[in-house]
XYZ file of C-alpha atoms in Angstrom:
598
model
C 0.000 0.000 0.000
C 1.491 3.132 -0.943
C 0.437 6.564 1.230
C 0.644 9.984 0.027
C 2.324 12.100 2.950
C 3.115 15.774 1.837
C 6.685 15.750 3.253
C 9.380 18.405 2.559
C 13.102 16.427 2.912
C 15.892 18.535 2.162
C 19.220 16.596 2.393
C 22.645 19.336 2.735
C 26.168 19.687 3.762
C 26.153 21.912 6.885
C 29.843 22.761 8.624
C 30.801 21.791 11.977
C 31.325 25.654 13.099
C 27.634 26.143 12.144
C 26.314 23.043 13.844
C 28.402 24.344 17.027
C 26.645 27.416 16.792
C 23.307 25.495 16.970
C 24.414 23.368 19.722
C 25.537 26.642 21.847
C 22.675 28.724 20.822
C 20.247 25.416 21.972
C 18.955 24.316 18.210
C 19.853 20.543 18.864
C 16.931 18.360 20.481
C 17.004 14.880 21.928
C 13.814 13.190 22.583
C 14.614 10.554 25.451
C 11.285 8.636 24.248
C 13.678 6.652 21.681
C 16.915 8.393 22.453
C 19.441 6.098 24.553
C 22.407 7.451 26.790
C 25.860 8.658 25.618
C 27.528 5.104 25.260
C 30.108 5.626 22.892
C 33.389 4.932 24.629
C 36.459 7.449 24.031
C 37.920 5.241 21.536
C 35.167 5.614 19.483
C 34.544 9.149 19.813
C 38.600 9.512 18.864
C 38.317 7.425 16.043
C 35.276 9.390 14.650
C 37.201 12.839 15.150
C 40.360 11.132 13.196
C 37.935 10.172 10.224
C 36.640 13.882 10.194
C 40.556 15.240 10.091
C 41.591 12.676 7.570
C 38.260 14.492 5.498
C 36.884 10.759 5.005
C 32.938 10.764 4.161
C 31.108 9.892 7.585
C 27.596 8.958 7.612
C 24.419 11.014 7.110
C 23.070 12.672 10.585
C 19.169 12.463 10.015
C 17.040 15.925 11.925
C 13.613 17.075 12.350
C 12.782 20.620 11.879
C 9.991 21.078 15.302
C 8.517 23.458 16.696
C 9.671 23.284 20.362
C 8.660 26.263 22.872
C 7.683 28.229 19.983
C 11.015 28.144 18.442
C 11.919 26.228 15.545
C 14.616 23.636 16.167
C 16.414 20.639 15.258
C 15.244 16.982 16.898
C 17.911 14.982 16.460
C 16.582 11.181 15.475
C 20.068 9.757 13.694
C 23.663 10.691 14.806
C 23.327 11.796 18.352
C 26.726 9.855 19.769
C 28.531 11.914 16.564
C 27.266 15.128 17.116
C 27.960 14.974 20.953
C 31.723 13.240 20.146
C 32.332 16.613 17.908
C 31.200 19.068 20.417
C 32.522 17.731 23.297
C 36.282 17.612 21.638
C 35.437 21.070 20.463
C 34.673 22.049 24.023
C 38.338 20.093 25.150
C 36.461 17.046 27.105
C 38.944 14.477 25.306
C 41.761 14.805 22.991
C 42.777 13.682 19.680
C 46.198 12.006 19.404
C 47.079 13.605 23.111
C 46.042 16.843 21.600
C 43.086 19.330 22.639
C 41.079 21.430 19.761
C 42.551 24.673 19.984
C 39.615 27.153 21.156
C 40.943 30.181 19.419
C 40.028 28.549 16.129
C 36.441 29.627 16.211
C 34.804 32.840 17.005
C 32.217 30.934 19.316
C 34.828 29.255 21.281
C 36.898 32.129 21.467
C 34.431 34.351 23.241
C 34.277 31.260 25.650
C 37.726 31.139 26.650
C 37.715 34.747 27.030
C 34.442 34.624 29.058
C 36.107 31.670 30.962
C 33.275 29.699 29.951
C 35.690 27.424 28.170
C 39.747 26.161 29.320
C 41.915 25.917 27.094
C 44.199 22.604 27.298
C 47.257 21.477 26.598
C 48.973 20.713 24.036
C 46.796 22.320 21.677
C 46.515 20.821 18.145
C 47.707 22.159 15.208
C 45.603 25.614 14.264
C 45.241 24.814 10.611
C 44.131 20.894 11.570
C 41.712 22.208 13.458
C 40.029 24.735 10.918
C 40.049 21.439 9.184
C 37.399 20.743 11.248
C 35.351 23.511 11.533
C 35.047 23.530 7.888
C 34.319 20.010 7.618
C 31.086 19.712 5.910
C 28.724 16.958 7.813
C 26.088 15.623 6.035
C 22.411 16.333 6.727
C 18.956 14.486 5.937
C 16.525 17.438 7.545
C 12.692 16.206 7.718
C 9.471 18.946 7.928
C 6.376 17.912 7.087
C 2.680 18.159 8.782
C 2.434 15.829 12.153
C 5.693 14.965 11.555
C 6.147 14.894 15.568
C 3.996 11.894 15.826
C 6.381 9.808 12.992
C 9.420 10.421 14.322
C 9.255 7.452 16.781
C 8.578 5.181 14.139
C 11.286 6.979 11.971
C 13.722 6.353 14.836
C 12.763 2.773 15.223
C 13.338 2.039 11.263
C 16.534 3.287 11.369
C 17.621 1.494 14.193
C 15.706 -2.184 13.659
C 19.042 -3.964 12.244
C 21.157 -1.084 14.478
C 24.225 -3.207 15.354
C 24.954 -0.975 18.629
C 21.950 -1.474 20.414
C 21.283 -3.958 22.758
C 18.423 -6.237 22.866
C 16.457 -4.390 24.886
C 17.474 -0.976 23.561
C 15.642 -1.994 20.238
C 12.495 -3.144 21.754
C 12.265 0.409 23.474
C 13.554 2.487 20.453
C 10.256 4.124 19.640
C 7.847 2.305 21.854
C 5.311 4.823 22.672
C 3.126 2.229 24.361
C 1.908 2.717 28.019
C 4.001 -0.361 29.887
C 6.957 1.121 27.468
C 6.764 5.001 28.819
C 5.597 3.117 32.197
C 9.616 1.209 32.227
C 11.480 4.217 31.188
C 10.227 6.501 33.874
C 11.386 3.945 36.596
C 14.957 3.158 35.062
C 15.258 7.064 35.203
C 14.062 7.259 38.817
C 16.440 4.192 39.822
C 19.249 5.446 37.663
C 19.192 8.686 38.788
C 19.659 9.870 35.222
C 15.682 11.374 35.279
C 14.574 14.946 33.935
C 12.064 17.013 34.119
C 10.936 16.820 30.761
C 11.351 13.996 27.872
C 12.856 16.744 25.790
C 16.096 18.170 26.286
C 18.726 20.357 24.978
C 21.761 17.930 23.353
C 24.023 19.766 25.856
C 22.248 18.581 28.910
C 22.441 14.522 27.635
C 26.166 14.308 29.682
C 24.296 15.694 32.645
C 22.286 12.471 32.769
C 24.554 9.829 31.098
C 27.115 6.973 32.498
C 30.820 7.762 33.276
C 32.421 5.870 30.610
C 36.132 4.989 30.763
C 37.894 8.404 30.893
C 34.806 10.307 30.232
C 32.949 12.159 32.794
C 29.328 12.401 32.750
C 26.688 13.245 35.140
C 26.302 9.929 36.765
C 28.728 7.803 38.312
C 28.290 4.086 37.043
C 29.442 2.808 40.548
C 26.893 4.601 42.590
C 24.115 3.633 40.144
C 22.187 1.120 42.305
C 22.059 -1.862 40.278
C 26.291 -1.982 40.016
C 26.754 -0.477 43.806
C 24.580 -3.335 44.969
C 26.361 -5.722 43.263
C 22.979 -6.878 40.919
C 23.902 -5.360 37.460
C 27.560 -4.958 35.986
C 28.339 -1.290 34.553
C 28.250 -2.626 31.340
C 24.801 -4.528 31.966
C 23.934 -0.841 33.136
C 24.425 0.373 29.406
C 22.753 -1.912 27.878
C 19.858 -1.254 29.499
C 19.477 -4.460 31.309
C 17.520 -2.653 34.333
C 14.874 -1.841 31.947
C 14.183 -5.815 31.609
C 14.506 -6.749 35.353
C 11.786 -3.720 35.940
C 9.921 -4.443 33.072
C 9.414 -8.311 34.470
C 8.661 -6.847 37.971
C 6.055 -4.393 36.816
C 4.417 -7.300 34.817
C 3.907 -9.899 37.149
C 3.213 -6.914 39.724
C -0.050 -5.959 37.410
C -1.144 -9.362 35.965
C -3.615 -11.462 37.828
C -2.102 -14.206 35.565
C 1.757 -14.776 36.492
C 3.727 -13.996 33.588
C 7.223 -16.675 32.445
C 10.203 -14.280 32.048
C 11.957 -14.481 28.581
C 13.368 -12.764 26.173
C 9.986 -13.427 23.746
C 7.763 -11.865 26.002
C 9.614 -9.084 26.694
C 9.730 -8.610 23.086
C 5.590 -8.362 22.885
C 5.426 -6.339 25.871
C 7.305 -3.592 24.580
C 4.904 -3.950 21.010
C 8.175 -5.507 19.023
C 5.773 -8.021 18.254
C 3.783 -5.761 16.852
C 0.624 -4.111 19.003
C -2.204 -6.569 18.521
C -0.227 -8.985 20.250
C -2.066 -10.529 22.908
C 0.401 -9.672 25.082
C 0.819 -6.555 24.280
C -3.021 -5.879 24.768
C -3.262 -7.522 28.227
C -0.315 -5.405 29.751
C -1.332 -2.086 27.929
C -4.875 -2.780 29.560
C -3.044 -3.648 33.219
C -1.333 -0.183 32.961
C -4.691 1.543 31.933
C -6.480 -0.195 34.772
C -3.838 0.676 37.570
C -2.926 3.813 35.946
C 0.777 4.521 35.763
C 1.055 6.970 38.649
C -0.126 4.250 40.816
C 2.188 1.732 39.650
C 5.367 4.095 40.022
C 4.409 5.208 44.161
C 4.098 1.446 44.076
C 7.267 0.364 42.703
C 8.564 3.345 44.625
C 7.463 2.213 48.097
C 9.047 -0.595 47.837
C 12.536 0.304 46.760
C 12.509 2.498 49.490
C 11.537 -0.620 51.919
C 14.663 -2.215 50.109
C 17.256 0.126 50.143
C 15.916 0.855 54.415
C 16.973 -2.632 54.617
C 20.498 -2.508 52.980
C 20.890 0.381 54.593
C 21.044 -0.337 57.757
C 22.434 -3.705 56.941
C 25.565 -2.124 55.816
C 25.605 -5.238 53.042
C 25.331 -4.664 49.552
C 22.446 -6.725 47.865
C 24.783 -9.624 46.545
C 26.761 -9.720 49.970
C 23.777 -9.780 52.048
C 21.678 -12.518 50.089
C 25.280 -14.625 49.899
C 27.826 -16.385 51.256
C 29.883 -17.244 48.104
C 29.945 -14.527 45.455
C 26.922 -15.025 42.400
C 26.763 -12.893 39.563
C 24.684 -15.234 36.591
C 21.260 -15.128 38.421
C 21.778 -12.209 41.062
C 18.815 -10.415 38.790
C 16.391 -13.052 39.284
C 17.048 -13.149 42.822
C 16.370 -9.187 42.970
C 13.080 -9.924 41.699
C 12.375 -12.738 43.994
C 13.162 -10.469 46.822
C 11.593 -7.181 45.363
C 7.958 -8.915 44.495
C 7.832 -10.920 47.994
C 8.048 -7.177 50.008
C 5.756 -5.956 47.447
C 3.290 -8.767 48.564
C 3.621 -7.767 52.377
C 4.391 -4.070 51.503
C 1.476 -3.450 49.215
C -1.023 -5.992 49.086
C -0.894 -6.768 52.860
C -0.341 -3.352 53.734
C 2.042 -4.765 56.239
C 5.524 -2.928 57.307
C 8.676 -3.902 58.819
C 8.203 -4.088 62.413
C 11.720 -5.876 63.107
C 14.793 -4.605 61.418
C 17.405 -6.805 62.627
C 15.569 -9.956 63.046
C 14.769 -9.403 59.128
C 18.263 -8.513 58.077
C 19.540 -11.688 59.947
C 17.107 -14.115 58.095
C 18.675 -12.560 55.053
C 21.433 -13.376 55.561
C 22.707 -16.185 53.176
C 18.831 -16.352 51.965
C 20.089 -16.834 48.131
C 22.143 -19.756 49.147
C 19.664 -21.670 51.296
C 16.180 -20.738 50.177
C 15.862 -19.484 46.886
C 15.875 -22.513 44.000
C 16.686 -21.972 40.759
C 16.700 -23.957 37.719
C 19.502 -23.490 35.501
C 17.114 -22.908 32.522
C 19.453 -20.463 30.567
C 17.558 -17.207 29.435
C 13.998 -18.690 30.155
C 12.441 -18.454 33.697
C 8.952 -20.641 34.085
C 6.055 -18.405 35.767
C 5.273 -20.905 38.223
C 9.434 -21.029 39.517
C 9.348 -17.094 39.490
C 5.985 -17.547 41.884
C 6.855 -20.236 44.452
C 9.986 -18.818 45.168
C 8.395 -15.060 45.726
C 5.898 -16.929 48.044
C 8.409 -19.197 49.985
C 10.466 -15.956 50.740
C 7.324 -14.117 51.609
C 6.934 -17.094 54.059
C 10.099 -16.508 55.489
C 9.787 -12.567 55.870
C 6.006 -12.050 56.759
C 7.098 -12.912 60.918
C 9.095 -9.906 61.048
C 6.680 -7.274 59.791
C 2.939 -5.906 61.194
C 0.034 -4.362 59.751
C 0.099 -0.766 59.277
C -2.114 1.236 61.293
C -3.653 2.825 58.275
C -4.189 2.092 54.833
C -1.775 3.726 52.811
C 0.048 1.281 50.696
C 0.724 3.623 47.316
C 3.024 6.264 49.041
C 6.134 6.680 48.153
C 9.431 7.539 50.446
C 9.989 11.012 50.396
C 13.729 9.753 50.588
C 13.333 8.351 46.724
C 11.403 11.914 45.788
C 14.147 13.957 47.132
C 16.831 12.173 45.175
C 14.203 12.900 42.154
C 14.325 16.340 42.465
C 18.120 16.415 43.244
C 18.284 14.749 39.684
C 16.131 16.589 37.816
C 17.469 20.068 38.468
C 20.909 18.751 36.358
C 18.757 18.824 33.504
C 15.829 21.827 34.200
C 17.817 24.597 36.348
C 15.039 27.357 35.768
C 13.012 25.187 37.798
C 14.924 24.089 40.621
C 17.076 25.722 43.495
C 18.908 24.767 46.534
C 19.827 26.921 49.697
C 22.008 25.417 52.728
C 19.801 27.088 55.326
C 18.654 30.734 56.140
C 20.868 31.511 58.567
C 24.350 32.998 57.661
C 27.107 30.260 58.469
C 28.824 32.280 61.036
C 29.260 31.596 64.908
C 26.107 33.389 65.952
C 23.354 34.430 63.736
C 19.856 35.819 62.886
C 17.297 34.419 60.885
C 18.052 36.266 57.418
C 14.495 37.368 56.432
C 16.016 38.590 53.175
C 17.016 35.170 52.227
C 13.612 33.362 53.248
C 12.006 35.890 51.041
C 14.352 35.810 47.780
C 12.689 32.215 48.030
C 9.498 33.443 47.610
C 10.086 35.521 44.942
C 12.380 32.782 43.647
C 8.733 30.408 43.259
C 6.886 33.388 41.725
C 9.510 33.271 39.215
C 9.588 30.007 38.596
C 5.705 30.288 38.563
C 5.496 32.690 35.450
C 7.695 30.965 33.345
C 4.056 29.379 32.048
C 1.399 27.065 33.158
C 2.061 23.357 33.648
C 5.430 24.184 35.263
C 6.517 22.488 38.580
C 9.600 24.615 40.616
C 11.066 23.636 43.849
C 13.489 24.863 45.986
C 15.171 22.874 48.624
C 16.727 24.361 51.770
C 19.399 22.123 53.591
C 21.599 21.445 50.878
C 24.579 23.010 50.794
C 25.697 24.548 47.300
C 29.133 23.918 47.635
C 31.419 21.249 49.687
C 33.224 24.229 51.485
C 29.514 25.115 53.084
C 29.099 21.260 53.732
C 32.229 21.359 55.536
C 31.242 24.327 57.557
C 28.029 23.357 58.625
C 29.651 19.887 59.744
C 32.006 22.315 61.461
C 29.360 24.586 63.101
C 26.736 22.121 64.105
C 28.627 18.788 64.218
C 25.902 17.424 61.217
C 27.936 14.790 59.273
C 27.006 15.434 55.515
C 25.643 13.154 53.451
C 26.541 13.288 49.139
C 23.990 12.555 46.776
C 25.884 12.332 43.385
C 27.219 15.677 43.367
C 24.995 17.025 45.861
C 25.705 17.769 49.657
C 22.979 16.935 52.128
C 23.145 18.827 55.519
C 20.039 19.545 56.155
C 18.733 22.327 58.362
C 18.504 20.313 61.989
C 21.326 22.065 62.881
C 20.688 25.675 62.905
C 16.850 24.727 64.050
C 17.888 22.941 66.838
C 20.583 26.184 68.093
C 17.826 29.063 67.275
C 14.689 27.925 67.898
C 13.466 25.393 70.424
C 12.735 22.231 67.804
C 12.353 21.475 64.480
C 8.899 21.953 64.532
C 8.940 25.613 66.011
C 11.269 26.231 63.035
C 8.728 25.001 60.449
C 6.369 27.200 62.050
C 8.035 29.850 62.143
C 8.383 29.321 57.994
C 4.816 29.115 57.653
C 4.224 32.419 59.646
C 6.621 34.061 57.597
C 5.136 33.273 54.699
C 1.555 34.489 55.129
C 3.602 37.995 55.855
C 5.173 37.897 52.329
C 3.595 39.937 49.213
C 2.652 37.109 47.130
C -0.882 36.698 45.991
C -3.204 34.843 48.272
C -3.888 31.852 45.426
C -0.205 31.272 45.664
C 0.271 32.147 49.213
C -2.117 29.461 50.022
C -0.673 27.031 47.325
C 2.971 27.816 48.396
C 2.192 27.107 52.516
C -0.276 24.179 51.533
C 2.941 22.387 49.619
C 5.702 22.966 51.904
C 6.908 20.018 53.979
C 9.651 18.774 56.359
C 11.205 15.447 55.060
C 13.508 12.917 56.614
C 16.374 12.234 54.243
C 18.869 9.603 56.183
C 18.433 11.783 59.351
C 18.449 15.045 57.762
C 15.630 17.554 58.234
C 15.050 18.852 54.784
C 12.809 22.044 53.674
C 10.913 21.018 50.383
C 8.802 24.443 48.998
C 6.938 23.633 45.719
C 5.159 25.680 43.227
C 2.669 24.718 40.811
C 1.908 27.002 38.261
C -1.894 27.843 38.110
C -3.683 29.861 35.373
C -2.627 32.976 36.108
C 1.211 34.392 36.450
C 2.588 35.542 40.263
C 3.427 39.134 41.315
C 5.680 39.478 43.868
C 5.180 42.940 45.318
C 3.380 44.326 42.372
C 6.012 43.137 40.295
C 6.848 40.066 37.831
C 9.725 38.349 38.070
C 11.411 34.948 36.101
C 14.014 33.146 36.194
C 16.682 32.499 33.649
C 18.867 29.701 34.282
C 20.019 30.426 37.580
C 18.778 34.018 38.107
C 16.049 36.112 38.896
C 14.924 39.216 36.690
C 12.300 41.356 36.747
C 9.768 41.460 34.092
C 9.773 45.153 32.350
C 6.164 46.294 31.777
C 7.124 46.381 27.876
C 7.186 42.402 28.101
C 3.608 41.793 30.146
C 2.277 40.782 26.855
C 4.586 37.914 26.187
C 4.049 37.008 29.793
C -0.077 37.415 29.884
C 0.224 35.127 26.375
C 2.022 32.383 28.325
C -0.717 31.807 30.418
C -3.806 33.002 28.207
C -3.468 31.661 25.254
C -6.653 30.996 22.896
């Protein structure tokens, strides 16, 4: 069958300076529905650069021309791990032949390393090599056409069916758009760490939330990612996306009155590779629908917060607590065995731990002694998967209670924290972090000035346009210096979050006001006194809550944008990136159109 589809497709040689100037000037798009992390490894990136010195003919980058917040743009479906290797040797992150692209060789990169933006290393490579580059011309398929937005996935997943780079998995989500599908990624962000705000993102901000790779520094360490810190994943299992299957066959049997086998087949018609009348495919899209996918995340959620409580104060990793002789092979099916029987006593017996130690004893060893496993290769029966979850359900039901309410779908304000933590790496307009409000000096007074740049701060945040979440957190220190002083000044050991410094603000509550909850009171007060309007006043003191983050006391003020934009004493403010600015009259317009659009 043969469709007519008014299309415009213009293919062109663009130069590398150019395309920098996009990537600076926020033109490039990544769409993390079917885009995957940075994986490629420094060799490759090198040996990529050497083919563009060497002026050999590298292959066609494929972009969509979208409309993204009512700018038009570049999504970038083909040739993501080139365009980042080019930029990021551009910007010095590696070098070619032990020699770093010399930053004078552009006019962008120029004003950088004047602005101090940009460092230049050393040795630098040969100027005229490196205008090379800049002049390179890279090829360029560029798509526009009517509802192109809703092709691209299946544009992306073409291209990549036979893709011999991507793992197994990796192809079966590569333009999935399918409710279990969007259901997985979300939790392999949250686990990860590597979440964002939003599914779209500037190419620029794609380190922020990839793996360290051998010699290259990204956002996230690979040893502190959960699945290789606990010993269940390796780092390379981690890249291939091997989480997203050990979630993926959690979530399944956690929604399916029928017990689901684990294999690689079913995976496969999960995720709609199998195309989407599969039966399969129907049965788990309908599961989602049913439970709804909010649900099914505080869920998942609740539990991995029971789990990681456990190894916590264990002070075991997952593999060394389970065993007494070092596993590798199944350690992933023994996750799930774990995981699914606390979900039975977490969630569907609203039950919760009720003794600690006793538990983390019985654990010990567990995998060794009560956990059976056939050594069926990649092929796990449903009714092996279920006995076992039951038999260590058995085993771990004595040491918990009933809950005293019924609440099983909330999640640990613990995992939520490290959420938001996350997301601001990716979405700085709409997050911000304070250590405390009072100055870290010897003796102090509340600084009213810095309680209410956080007001303003949310009304900022606010009128960058409805549907917009901000937070900002108080009791983490910006800086390891303040970490150290507050340590210093209120004996508070920190605690790091990736590159985050956890203090909280126990300290300084406990030495100036009587407790921690006059202090929170003494928030709220101040807030009613602030000259906000009284639909945000009253949205701002209705969010704001206390949390417990490993024995920190941490502030958490949210704003939610309704339909109208926030003065803050008769004035509009927004941020930009980092800052606050007020709003001249002559721009009220743009502002008012955010929010009332026809």
């Amino acid at each position: 069958m043969i469709y007519n589809i008014e299309q415009e497709l213009s293919i062109r040689g663009e130069n590398i300076q150019r395309i920098y100037d996009y990537y600076i000037n926020n033109k490039l798009l990544i769409n993390r529905k079917y885009q995957r992390k940075l994986v490629w490894a420094i060799e490759e990136k090198q040996a990529f650069i050497d083919s563009i010195i060497n002026g050999f003919p590298v292959p066609l980058i494929l972009l969509a021309e979208v409309n993204f917040e009512e700018v038009s743009r570049y999504e970038i479906i083909d040739g993501m791990q080139r365009l980042n290797a080019l930029m990021s040797f551009i910007e010095g992150e590696f070098p070619y032949d032990g020699k770093y692209f010399d930053l004078e060789t552009m006019a962008e990169t120029n004003q950088k390393l004047d602005e101090g933006i940009l460092e230049q290393k050393i040795p630098k490579l040969d100027r005229t090599l490196c205008k090379n580059i800049a002049g390179y011309l890279l090829p360029l398929s560029v798509y526009k056409y009517d509802g192109l937005n809703n092709k691209i996935d299946e544009v992306f997943r073409r291209i990549n069916s036979n893709g011999k780079h991507l793992s197994k998995q990796e192809l079966r989500i590569a333009g999935a758009t399918g409710g279990f599908a969007n259901l997985i990624r979300k939790i392999a962000y949250i686990i990860r760490g590597d979440i964002s705000a939003k599914d779209t993102l500037y190419l620029h901000a794609m380190k922020n939330i990839s793996i360290t790779n051998r010699e290259l520094e990204y956002g996230i360490n690979v040893n502190d990612i959960f699945w290789v810190k606990e010993g269940i994943l390796s780092r390379e299992n981690v890249r291939e996306s091997k989480d997203e299957e050990i979630i993926a066959d959690i979530i399944s049997y956690m929604i399916l009155t029928v017990k689901p086998p684990s294999n690689s087949d079913v995976l496969d018609d999960y995720f709609g590779a199998s195309g989407i009348e599969n039966k399969r495919y129907i049965e788990i899209e309908s599961a989602v629908k049913k439970y709804s996918s909010e649900l099914i995340i505080r869920q998942f959620k609740t539990v991995y917060g029971v789990l990681n409580n456990i190894l916590n104060e264990s002070g075991s990793s997952f593999g060394q607590l389970l065993f007494e002789t070092p596993q590798s092979k199944k350690i992933p099916r023994y996750f799930q065995v774990i995981f699914l029987a606390l979900h039975d006593l977490v969630i569907k017996k609203n039950m919760e731990i009720n003794d600690i130690k006793g538990l983390i004893t019985i654990m010990e060893g567990i995998g060794n002694r009560h956990i059976k496993l056939s050594s069926g290769g990649g092929k796990w029966s449903a009714i092996e998967r279920e006995n076992n979850v039951n038999a260590i359900k058995g085993i771990f039901e004595p040491f918990f209670k009933v809950k005293d309410t019924q609440d099983p779908a909330i999640a640990t304000w613990a995992i939520e924290l490290e959420n938001i933590l996350m997301q601001s790496n990716t979405e700085q307009t709409l997050y911000d972090f304070k250590q405390g409000f009072y100055d870290l000096i010897d003796e102090s007074e509340f600084n009213q000035k810095s309680f209410s740049k956080v007001i303003k701060t949310l009304t900022a945040m606010i009128n960058l346009g409805p549907k917009n979440t901000g937070y900002v957190i108080v009791g983490v220190a910006d800086s390891l210096k303040h970490a150290l002083r507050v340590e210093e000044l209120y004996s508070i050991e920190k605690r790091r979050y990736n590159h985050f410094y956890i203090t909280g603000i126990q300290g300084e509550a406990l030495k100036y006001n009587k407790d921690l909850d006059s202090y929170y009171q003494k928030l709220i007060q101040l807030l009613q006194r602030e000259p906000i309007d009284d639909l945000y006043k009253a949205q701002f003191a209705r969010n704001i809550r206390m949390i417990n983050y490993y024995g920190h006391s941490v502030i958490v003020f949210k704003a939610m944008s309704e339909e109208q934009p926030a003065l803050y004493k008769d004035e509009y403010f927004e941020r930009n990136g980092a800052n606050v600015s007020k709003i001249a009259p002559s721009e009220y317009p743009n502002l008012f159109k955010r929010f009332y659009k026809k």
